[in-house]
């Protein structure tokens, strides 16, 4: 699956940066900066989305907590709407949503 970009221009700039990175004209640190600036952030997950994803993956709340290296109570709070997943958790949930459990298994 291809990456989502902030805009068509961001996609073109990122593609150019990848080319420069592949020939060694820019280093990995600069490439990460292009990633941050060009790629769209992971979507925010609400309680319904977390519950639907977990059910689609056919896993328990405790299994999801273990996969995401968080607590059972955190997953329960996400699913009841008492809390919403933040930054890194949204990234991992988005990865699970796009790629499935295989993406996070060791």
PDB file of C-alpha atoms in Angstrom:
ATOM      1  CA  UNK A   1       0.000   0.000   0.000  1.00  0.00           C
ATOM      2  CA  UNK A   2       1.327   3.443  -0.861  1.00  0.00           C
ATOM      3  CA  UNK A   3       1.901   6.210   1.648  1.00  0.00           C
ATOM      4  CA  UNK A   4      -0.559   9.040   2.127  1.00  0.00           C
ATOM      5  CA  UNK A   5       0.817  12.493   1.506  1.00  0.00           C
ATOM      6  CA  UNK A   6      -0.260  15.882   2.776  1.00  0.00           C
ATOM      7  CA  UNK A   7      -0.668  17.095  -0.807  1.00  0.00           C
ATOM      8  CA  UNK A   8       0.309  16.330  -4.397  1.00  0.00           C
ATOM      9  CA  UNK A   9       3.247  18.744  -4.086  1.00  0.00           C
ATOM     10  CA  UNK A  10       4.389  17.005  -0.881  1.00  0.00           C
ATOM     11  CA  UNK A  11       4.288  13.700  -2.752  1.00  0.00           C
ATOM     12  CA  UNK A  12       6.519  15.081  -5.523  1.00  0.00           C
ATOM     13  CA  UNK A  13       8.974  16.629  -3.048  1.00  0.00           C
ATOM     14  CA  UNK A  14       9.144  13.384  -1.081  1.00  0.00           C
ATOM     15  CA  UNK A  15       9.750  11.356  -4.252  1.00  0.00           C
ATOM     16  CA  UNK A  16      12.589  13.699  -5.203  1.00  0.00           C
ATOM     17  CA  UNK A  17      14.073  13.415  -1.692  1.00  0.00           C
ATOM     18  CA  UNK A  18      13.913   9.604  -1.889  1.00  0.00           C
ATOM     19  CA  UNK A  19      15.883   9.776  -5.135  1.00  0.00           C
ATOM     20  CA  UNK A  20      18.489  12.041  -3.568  1.00  0.00           C
ATOM     21  CA  UNK A  21      18.691   9.752  -0.546  1.00  0.00           C
ATOM     22  CA  UNK A  22      19.184   6.678  -2.724  1.00  0.00           C
ATOM     23  CA  UNK A  23      22.238   8.252  -4.396  1.00  0.00           C
ATOM     24  CA  UNK A  24      23.640   9.524  -1.108  1.00  0.00           C
ATOM     25  CA  UNK A  25      23.000  13.214  -1.696  1.00  0.00           C
ATOM     26  CA  UNK A  26      21.005  13.501   1.535  1.00  0.00           C
ATOM     27  CA  UNK A  27      21.481  11.466   4.703  1.00  0.00           C
ATOM     28  CA  UNK A  28      18.980   9.459   6.739  1.00  0.00           C
ATOM     29  CA  UNK A  29      18.365  12.279   9.207  1.00  0.00           C
ATOM     30  CA  UNK A  30      17.376  14.625   6.386  1.00  0.00           C
ATOM     31  CA  UNK A  31      15.190  11.912   4.867  1.00  0.00           C
ATOM     32  CA  UNK A  32      13.357  11.518   8.173  1.00  0.00           C
ATOM     33  CA  UNK A  33      12.722  15.259   8.121  1.00  0.00           C
ATOM     34  CA  UNK A  34      11.202  14.954   4.630  1.00  0.00           C
ATOM     35  CA  UNK A  35       9.056  12.068   5.893  1.00  0.00           C
ATOM     36  CA  UNK A  36       7.730  14.196   8.758  1.00  0.00           C
ATOM     37  CA  UNK A  37       6.985  17.141   6.521  1.00  0.00           C
ATOM     38  CA  UNK A  38       5.514  15.299   3.538  1.00  0.00           C
ATOM     39  CA  UNK A  39       3.663  12.275   4.872  1.00  0.00           C
ATOM     40  CA  UNK A  40       0.226  12.706   6.393  1.00  0.00           C
ATOM     41  CA  UNK A  41      -0.025  11.901  10.102  1.00  0.00           C
ATOM     42  CA  UNK A  42      -1.721   8.689  11.210  1.00  0.00           C
ATOM     43  CA  UNK A  43      -5.467   9.094  11.662  1.00  0.00           C
ATOM     44  CA  UNK A  44      -6.917   9.528  15.140  1.00  0.00           C
ATOM     45  CA  UNK A  45      -8.750   6.503  16.526  1.00  0.00           C
ATOM     46  CA  UNK A  46     -11.965   6.818  18.521  1.00  0.00           C
ATOM     47  CA  UNK A  47     -13.608   4.182  20.730  1.00  0.00           C
ATOM     48  CA  UNK A  48     -15.661   2.687  17.914  1.00  0.00           C
ATOM     49  CA  UNK A  49     -12.638   2.412  15.614  1.00  0.00           C
ATOM     50  CA  UNK A  50     -10.513   0.685  18.283  1.00  0.00           C
ATOM     51  CA  UNK A  51     -13.284  -1.805  19.084  1.00  0.00           C
ATOM     52  CA  UNK A  52     -13.969  -2.492  15.388  1.00  0.00           C
ATOM     53  CA  UNK A  53     -10.270  -3.047  14.667  1.00  0.00           C
ATOM     54  CA  UNK A  54      -9.886  -5.422  17.615  1.00  0.00           C
ATOM     55  CA  UNK A  55     -12.969  -7.381  16.568  1.00  0.00           C
ATOM     56  CA  UNK A  56     -11.803  -7.546  12.952  1.00  0.00           C
ATOM     57  CA  UNK A  57      -8.424  -8.878  14.110  1.00  0.00           C
ATOM     58  CA  UNK A  58     -10.330 -11.345  16.319  1.00  0.00           C
ATOM     59  CA  UNK A  59      -8.261 -10.625  19.439  1.00  0.00           C
ATOM     60  CA  UNK A  60      -9.122  -9.862  23.054  1.00  0.00           C
ATOM     61  CA  UNK A  61      -8.545  -6.564  24.810  1.00  0.00           C
ATOM     62  CA  UNK A  62      -5.668  -8.085  26.763  1.00  0.00           C
ATOM     63  CA  UNK A  63      -4.083  -9.341  23.523  1.00  0.00           C
ATOM     64  CA  UNK A  64      -4.346  -5.884  21.960  1.00  0.00           C
ATOM     65  CA  UNK A  65      -2.836  -4.338  25.088  1.00  0.00           C
ATOM     66  CA  UNK A  66       0.053  -6.786  24.908  1.00  0.00           C
ATOM     67  CA  UNK A  67       0.640  -6.152  21.196  1.00  0.00           C
ATOM     68  CA  UNK A  68       0.688  -2.378  21.775  1.00  0.00           C
ATOM     69  CA  UNK A  69       2.729  -2.672  24.994  1.00  0.00           C
ATOM     70  CA  UNK A  70       0.075  -0.919  27.038  1.00  0.00           C
ATOM     71  CA  UNK A  71      -2.256  -1.918  29.866  1.00  0.00           C
ATOM     72  CA  UNK A  72      -5.608  -3.664  29.690  1.00  0.00           C
ATOM     73  CA  UNK A  73      -7.211  -0.702  31.464  1.00  0.00           C
ATOM     74  CA  UNK A  74      -5.906   1.650  28.760  1.00  0.00           C
ATOM     75  CA  UNK A  75      -7.514  -0.446  25.990  1.00  0.00           C
ATOM     76  CA  UNK A  76     -10.733  -0.621  28.025  1.00  0.00           C
ATOM     77  CA  UNK A  77     -10.731   3.169  28.416  1.00  0.00           C
ATOM     78  CA  UNK A  78     -10.159   3.588  24.669  1.00  0.00           C
ATOM     79  CA  UNK A  79     -13.099   1.323  23.875  1.00  0.00           C
ATOM     80  CA  UNK A  80     -15.462   3.058  26.313  1.00  0.00           C
ATOM     81  CA  UNK A  81     -14.420   6.514  25.137  1.00  0.00           C
ATOM     82  CA  UNK A  82     -12.953   7.526  28.504  1.00  0.00           C
ATOM     83  CA  UNK A  83      -9.610   8.127  26.749  1.00  0.00           C
ATOM     84  CA  UNK A  84      -8.400   8.308  23.164  1.00  0.00           C
ATOM     85  CA  UNK A  85      -5.181   6.765  21.877  1.00  0.00           C
ATOM     86  CA  UNK A  86      -2.434   9.317  21.320  1.00  0.00           C
ATOM     87  CA  UNK A  87       0.626   9.678  19.063  1.00  0.00           C
ATOM     88  CA  UNK A  88       2.545   6.384  19.083  1.00  0.00           C
ATOM     89  CA  UNK A  89      -0.559   4.330  19.880  1.00  0.00           C
ATOM     90  CA  UNK A  90      -2.396   5.813  16.883  1.00  0.00           C
ATOM     91  CA  UNK A  91       0.579   4.979  14.666  1.00  0.00           C
ATOM     92  CA  UNK A  92       0.567   1.366  15.880  1.00  0.00           C
ATOM     93  CA  UNK A  93      -3.219   1.059  15.551  1.00  0.00           C
ATOM     94  CA  UNK A  94      -2.996   2.483  12.037  1.00  0.00           C
ATOM     95  CA  UNK A  95      -0.255  -0.027  11.196  1.00  0.00           C
ATOM     96  CA  UNK A  96      -2.396  -2.878  12.536  1.00  0.00           C
ATOM     97  CA  UNK A  97      -5.339  -1.578  10.552  1.00  0.00           C
ATOM     98  CA  UNK A  98      -3.369  -1.429   7.296  1.00  0.00           C
ATOM     99  CA  UNK A  99      -1.067  -4.442   7.609  1.00  0.00           C
ATOM    100  CA  UNK A 100      -2.659  -6.773  10.168  1.00  0.00           C
ATOM    101  CA  UNK A 101      -1.146  -8.595  13.112  1.00  0.00           C
ATOM    102  CA  UNK A 102       1.861  -9.819  11.118  1.00  0.00           C
ATOM    103  CA  UNK A 103       3.219  -6.272  11.026  1.00  0.00           C
ATOM    104  CA  UNK A 104       3.814  -6.190  14.793  1.00  0.00           C
ATOM    105  CA  UNK A 105       4.741  -9.774  15.544  1.00  0.00           C
ATOM    106  CA  UNK A 106       8.350 -10.546  16.447  1.00  0.00           C
TER     107      UNK A 106
END
